[in-house]
Coordinates of C-alpha atoms (C1' of nucleotides) and ligand atoms in Angstrom, one line a residue:
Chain A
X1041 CA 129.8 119.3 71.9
X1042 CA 126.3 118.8 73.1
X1043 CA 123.9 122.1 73.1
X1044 CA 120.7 122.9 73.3
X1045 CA 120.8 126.9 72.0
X1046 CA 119.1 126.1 68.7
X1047 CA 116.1 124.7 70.6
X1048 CA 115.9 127.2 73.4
X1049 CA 115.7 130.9 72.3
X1050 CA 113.7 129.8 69.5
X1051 CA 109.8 129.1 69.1
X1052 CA 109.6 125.6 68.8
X1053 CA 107.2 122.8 69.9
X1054 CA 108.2 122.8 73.2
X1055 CA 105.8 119.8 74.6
X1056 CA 108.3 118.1 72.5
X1057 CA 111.0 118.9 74.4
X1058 CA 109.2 118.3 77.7
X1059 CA 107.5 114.9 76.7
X1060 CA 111.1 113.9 75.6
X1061 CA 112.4 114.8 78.9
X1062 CA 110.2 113.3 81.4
X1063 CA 110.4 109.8 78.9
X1064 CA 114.4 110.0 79.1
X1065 CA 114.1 110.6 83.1
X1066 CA 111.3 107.7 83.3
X1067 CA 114.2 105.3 81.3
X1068 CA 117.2 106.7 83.3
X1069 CA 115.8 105.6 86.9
X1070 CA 114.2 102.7 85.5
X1071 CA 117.8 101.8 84.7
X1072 CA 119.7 103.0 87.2
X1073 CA 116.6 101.8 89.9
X1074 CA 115.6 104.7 91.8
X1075 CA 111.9 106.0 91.8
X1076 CA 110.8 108.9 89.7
X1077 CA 107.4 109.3 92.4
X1078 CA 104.8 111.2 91.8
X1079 CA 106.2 114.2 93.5
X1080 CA 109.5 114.2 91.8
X1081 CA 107.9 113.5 88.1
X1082 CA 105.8 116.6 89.0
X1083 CA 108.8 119.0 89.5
X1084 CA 110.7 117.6 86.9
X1085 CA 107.7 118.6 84.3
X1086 CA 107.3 121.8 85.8
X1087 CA 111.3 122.8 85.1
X1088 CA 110.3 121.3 81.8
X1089 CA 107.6 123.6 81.0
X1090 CA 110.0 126.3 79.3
X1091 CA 113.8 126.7 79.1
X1092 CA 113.1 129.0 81.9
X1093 CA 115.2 128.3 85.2
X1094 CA 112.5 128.2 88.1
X1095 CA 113.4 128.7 91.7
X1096 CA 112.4 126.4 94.7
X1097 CA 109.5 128.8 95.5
X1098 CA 108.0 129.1 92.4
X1099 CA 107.6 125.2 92.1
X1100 CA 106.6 125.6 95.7
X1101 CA 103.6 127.7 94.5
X1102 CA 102.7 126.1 91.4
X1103 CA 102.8 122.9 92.8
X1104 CA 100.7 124.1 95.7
X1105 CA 98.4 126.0 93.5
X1106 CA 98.2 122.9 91.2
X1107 CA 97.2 120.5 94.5
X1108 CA 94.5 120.9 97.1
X1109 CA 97.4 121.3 99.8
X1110 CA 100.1 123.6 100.3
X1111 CA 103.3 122.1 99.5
X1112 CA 105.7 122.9 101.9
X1113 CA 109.6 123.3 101.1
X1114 CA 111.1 120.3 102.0
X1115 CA 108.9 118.5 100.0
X1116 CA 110.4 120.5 96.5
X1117 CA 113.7 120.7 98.3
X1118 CA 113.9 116.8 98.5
X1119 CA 112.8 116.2 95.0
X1120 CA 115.4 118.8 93.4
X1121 CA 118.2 117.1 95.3
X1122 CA 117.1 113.9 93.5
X1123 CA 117.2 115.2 90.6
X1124 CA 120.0 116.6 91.1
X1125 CA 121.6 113.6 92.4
X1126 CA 120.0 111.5 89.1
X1127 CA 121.6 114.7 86.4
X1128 CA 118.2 115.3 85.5
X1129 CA 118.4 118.9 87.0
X1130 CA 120.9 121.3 87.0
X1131 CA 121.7 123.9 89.6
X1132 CA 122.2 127.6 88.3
X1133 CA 123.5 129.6 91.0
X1134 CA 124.1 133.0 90.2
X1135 CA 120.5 132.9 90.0
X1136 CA 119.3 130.6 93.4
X1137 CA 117.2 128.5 90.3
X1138 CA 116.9 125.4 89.3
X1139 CA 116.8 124.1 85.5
X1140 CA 115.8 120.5 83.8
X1141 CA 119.2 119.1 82.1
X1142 CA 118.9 118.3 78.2
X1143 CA 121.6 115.7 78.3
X1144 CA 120.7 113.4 81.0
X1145 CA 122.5 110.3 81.5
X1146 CA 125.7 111.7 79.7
X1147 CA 127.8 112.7 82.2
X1148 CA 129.1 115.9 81.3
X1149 CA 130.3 119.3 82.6
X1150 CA 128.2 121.7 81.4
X1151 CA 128.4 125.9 80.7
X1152 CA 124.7 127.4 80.9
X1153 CA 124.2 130.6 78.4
X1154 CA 121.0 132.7 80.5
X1155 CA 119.4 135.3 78.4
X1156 CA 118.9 138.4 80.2
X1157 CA 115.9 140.0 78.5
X1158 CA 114.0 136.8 77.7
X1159 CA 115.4 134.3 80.9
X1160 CA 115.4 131.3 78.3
X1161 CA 118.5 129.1 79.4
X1162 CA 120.8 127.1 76.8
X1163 CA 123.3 124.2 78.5
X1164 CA 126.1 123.5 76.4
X1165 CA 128.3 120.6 77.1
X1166 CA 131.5 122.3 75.2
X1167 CA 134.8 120.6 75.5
X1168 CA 137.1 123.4 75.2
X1169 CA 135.6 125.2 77.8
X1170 CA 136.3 122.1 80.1
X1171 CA 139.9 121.9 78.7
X1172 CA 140.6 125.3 79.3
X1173 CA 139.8 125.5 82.6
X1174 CA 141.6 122.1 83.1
X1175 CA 145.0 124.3 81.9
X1176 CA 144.2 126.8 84.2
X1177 CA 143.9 124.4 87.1
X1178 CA 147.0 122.9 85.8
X1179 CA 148.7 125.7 85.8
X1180 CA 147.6 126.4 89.6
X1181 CA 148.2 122.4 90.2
X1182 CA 144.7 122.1 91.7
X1183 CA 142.5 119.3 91.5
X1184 CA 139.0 120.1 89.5
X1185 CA 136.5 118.1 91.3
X1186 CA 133.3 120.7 90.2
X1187 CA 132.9 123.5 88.2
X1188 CA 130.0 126.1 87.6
X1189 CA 130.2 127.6 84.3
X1190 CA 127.3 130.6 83.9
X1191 CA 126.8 133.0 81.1
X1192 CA 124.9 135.6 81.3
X1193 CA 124.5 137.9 78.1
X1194 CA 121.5 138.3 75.4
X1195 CA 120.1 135.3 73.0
X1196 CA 120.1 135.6 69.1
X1197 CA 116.3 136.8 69.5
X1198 CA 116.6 139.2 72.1
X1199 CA 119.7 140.6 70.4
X1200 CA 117.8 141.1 67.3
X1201 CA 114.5 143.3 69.1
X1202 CA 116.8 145.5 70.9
X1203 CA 120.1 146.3 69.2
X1204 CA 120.7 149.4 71.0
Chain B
X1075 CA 147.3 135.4 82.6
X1076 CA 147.3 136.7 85.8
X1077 CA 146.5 134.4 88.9
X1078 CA 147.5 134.6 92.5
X1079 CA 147.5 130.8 93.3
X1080 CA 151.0 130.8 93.5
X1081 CA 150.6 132.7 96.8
X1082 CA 146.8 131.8 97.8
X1083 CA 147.5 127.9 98.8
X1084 CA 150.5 128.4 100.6
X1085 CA 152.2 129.6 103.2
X1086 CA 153.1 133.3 102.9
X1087 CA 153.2 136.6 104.5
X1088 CA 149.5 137.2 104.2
X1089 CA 150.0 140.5 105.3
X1090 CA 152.0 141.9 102.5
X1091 CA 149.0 140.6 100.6
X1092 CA 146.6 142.7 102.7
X1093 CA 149.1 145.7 102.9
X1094 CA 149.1 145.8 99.4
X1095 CA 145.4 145.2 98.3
X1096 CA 144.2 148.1 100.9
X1097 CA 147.2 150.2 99.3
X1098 CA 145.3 149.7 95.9
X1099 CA 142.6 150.2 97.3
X1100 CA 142.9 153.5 98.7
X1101 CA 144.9 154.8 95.2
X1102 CA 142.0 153.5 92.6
X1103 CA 139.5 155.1 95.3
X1104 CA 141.0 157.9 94.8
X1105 CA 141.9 157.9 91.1
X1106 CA 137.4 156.9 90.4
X1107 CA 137.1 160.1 93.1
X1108 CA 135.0 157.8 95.1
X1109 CA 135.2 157.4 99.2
X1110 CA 136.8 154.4 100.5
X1111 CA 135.1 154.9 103.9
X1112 CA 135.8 153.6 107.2
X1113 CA 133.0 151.1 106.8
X1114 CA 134.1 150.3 103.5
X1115 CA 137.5 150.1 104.2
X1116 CA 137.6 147.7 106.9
X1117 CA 135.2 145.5 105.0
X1118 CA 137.9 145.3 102.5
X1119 CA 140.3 144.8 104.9
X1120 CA 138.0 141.9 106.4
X1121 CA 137.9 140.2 103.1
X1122 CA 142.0 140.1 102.9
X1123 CA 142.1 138.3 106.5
X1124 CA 142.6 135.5 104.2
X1125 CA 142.4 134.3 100.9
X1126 CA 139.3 132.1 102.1
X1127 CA 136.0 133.9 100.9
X1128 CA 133.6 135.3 103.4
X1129 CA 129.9 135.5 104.1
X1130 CA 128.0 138.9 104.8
X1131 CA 127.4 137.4 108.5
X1132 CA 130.5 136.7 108.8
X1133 CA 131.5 140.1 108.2
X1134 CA 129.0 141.3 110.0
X1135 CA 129.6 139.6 113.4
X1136 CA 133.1 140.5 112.5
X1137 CA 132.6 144.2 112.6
X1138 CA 130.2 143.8 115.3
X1139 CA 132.6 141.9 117.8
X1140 CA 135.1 144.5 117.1
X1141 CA 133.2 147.6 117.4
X1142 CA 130.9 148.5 120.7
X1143 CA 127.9 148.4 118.4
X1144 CA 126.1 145.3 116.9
X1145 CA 126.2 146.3 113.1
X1146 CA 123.6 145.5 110.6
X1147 CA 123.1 144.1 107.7
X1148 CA 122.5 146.8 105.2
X1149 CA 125.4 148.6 106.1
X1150 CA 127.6 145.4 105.2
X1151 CA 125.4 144.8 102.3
X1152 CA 125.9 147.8 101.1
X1153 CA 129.7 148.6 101.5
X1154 CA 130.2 144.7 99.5
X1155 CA 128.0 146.5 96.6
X1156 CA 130.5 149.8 96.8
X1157 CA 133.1 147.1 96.9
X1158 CA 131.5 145.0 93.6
X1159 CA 130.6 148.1 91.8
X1160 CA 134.5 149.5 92.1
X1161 CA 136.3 146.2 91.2
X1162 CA 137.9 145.7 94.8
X1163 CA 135.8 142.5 95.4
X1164 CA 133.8 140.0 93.8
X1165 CA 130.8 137.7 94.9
X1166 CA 130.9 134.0 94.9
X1167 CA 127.9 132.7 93.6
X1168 CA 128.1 129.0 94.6
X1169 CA 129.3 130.1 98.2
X1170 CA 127.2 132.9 98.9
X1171 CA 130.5 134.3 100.1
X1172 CA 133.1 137.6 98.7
X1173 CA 136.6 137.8 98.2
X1174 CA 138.7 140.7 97.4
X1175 CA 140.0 141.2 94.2
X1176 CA 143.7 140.5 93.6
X1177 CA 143.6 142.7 90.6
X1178 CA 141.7 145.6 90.7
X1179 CA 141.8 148.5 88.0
X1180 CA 142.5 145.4 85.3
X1181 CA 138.9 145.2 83.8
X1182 CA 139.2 141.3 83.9
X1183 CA 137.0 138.2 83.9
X1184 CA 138.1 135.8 86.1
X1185 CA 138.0 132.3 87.3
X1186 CA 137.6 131.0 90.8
X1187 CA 139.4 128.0 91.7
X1188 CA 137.7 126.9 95.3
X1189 CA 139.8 124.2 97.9
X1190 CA 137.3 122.2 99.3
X1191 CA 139.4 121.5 101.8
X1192 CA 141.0 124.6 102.9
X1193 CA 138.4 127.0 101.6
X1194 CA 141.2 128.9 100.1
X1195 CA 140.6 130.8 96.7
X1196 CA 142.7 131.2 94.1
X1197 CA 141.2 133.8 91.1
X1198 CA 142.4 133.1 87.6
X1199 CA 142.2 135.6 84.3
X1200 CA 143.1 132.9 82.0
X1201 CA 142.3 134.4 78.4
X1202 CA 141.7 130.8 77.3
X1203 CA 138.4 130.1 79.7
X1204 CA 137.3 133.1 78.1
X1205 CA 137.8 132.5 74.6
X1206 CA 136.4 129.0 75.1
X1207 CA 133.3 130.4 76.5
X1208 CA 132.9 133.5 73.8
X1209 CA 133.4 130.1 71.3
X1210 CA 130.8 128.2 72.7
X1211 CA 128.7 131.6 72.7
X1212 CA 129.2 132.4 68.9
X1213 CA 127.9 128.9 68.1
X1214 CA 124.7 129.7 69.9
X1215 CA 124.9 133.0 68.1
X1216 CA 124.5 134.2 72.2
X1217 CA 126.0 137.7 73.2
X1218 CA 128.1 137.6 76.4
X1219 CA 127.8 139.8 79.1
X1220 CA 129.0 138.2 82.2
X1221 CA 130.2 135.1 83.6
X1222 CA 130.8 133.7 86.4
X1223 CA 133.3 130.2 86.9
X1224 CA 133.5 128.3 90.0
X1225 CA 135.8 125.9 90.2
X1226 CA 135.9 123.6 93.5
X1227 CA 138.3 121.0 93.9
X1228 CA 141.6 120.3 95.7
X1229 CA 144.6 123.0 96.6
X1230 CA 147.8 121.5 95.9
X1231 CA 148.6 121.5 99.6
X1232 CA 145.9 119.5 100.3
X1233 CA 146.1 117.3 98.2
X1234 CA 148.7 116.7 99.1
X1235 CA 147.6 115.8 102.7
X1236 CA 144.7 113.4 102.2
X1237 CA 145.5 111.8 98.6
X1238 CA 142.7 108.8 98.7
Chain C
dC1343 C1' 103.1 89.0 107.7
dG1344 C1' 107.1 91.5 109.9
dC1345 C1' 110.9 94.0 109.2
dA1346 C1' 114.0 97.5 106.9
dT1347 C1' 114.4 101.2 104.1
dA1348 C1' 112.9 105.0 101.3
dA1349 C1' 109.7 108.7 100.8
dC1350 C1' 106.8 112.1 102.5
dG1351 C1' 104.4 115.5 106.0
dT1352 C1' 104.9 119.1 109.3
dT1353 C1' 106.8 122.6 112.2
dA1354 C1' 110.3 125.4 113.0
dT1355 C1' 114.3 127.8 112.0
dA1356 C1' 118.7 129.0 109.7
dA1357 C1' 121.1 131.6 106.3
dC1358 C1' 121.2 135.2 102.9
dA1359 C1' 119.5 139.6 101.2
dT1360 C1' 116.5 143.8 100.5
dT1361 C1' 113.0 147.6 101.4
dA1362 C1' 111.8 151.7 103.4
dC1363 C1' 112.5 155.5 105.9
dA1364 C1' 115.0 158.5 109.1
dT1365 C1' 119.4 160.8 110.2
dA1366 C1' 124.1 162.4 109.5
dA1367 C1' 128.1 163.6 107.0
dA1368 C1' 130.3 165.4 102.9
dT1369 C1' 130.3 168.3 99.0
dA1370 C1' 128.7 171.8 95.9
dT1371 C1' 126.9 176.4 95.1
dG1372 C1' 125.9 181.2 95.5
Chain D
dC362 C1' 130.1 181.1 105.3
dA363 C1' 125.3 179.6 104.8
dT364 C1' 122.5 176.5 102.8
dA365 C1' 121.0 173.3 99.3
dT366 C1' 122.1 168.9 97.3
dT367 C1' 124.1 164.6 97.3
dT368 C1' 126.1 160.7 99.5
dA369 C1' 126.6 157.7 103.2
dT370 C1' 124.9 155.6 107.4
dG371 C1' 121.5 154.0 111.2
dT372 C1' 117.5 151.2 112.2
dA373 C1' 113.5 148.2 112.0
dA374 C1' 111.1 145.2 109.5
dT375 C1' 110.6 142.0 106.0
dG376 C1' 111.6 139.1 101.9
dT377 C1' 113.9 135.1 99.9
dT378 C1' 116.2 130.7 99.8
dA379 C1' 117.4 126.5 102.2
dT380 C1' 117.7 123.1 106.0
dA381 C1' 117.0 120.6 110.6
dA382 C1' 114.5 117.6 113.3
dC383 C1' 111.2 114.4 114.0
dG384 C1' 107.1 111.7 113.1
dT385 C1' 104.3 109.1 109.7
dT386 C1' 103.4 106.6 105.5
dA387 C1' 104.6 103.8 101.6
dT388 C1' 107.4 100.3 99.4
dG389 C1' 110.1 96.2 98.8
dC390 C1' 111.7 91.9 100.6
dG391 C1' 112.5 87.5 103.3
Ligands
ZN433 ZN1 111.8 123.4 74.4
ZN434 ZN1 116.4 136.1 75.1
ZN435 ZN1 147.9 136.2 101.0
ZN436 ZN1 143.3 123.6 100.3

DNA sequence: CGCATAACGTTATAACATTACATAAATATG
DNA sequence: CATATTTATGTAATGTTATAACGTTATGCG
């Protein structure tokens, strides 16, 4: 079981985090020889700049803010779906937003843990989750090719500040 | 454990399925004394054509090609949310897309086993997804409030069909 | 270099969903 | 029953997310 819940709702030195990230995603296409370009390095350290999921708009904006140009949608568009491709991002769709993965290069199914009051998001790679719905899909004798797991609920800090 | 993919995959008299679901319908409407209307109703009774979820334009030029007048999207939009809110349907987050619910009036999480084939969707209360996930979530200390699982794959029909 | 492929720029548009405000229908209240 | 209140619907416009189509530039390779 891979997680990174202790990390995320907490303060922490989050530079940490990011600098890890974008080092890990440098190695990974290195390895598997694909091109982390400018553009896509850019995106990937902007989902890395909280544990905040960030839609395609808002990296659309920041990038363009960021730049001299305005950087139109395809451009962000193109460089999520290679980082999805790669498993350096992650997909959240019950919220249309987009999220750097902490276990890259593991392949792994994954359960995401969103906190409504604070929007920090926590991946957890947790095997029983897997396993269970792997009975259930037994049960129903279908064929898991892809699963979205998404939690939504309130982390250990927001839980504390408002316990109503 | 309460699932419907016995039924959902296969051949079977669909309309007993939607006989039945607007049946419930009309009875929990009436038991929560709120008003299944005619919009409402036959938006339900859209969503049973099949077990294959559906899109609000779908249902929209649905109701529009069947009716003199072209209908809207707010009024769809907002008979799905009377539909959410009551139990009688739920959304599909990775689809964009709404089924009706093969067990309203049981308070239930559920899972959603996709066919990528067919579209067909199966929905799964399997206890076990659920205490796997409220596992995971009392290691990251993380209080649960929703969740939504999404799992696309193959029906056993079809996979039957094109086994590569 | 000359070619092939991968990446990017640009415009337009598709697909999904909501806001805002007017009207009508249903229900409650005296 | 009249009318006030609430609930539901009609309508136009707009907001949000994502992709199609096509041309150009950059990169890698023989
Ligand atoms: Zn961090
Ligand atoms: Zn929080
Ligand atoms: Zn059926
Ligand atoms: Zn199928």
């Amino acid at each position: 079981m891979l997680s990174n819940s202790r990390v995320a709702y907490r303060e922490h030195n989050h530079l940490r985090c990011q600098n890890a990230a974008m080092q890990r995603a440098r190695s990974l296409c290195e390895q598997h020889k694909v091109r982390l370009t400018p553009i896509r390095e850019n995106v990937l350290r902007l989902l890395w700049q909280s544990h905040r999921p960030l839609g395609a708009y808002e990296i659309i904006e920041q990038l363009s803010d960021a730049g001299e140009k305005s950087v139109k949608p395809p451009t962000v568009y193109r460089a999520i779906d290679f980082l999805l491709e790669q498993g350096l991002a992650h997909r959240l769709a019950t919220l249309n937003a987009y999220i750097g993965c902490p276990f890259p290069g593991n392949p792994h199914r994954f359960a995401v843990f969103v906190c409504q009051a604070c929007g920090s998001a926590a991946e957890s790679s947790f095997e029983a989750i897997d396993n269970a719905i792997g009975a259930a899909a037994a049960r129903a004798d279908f064929e898991v090719h892809g699963q979205a797991v998404e939690v939504t609920g309130l982390c250990p800090q927001c839980r504390g500040k408002a316990d109503d």
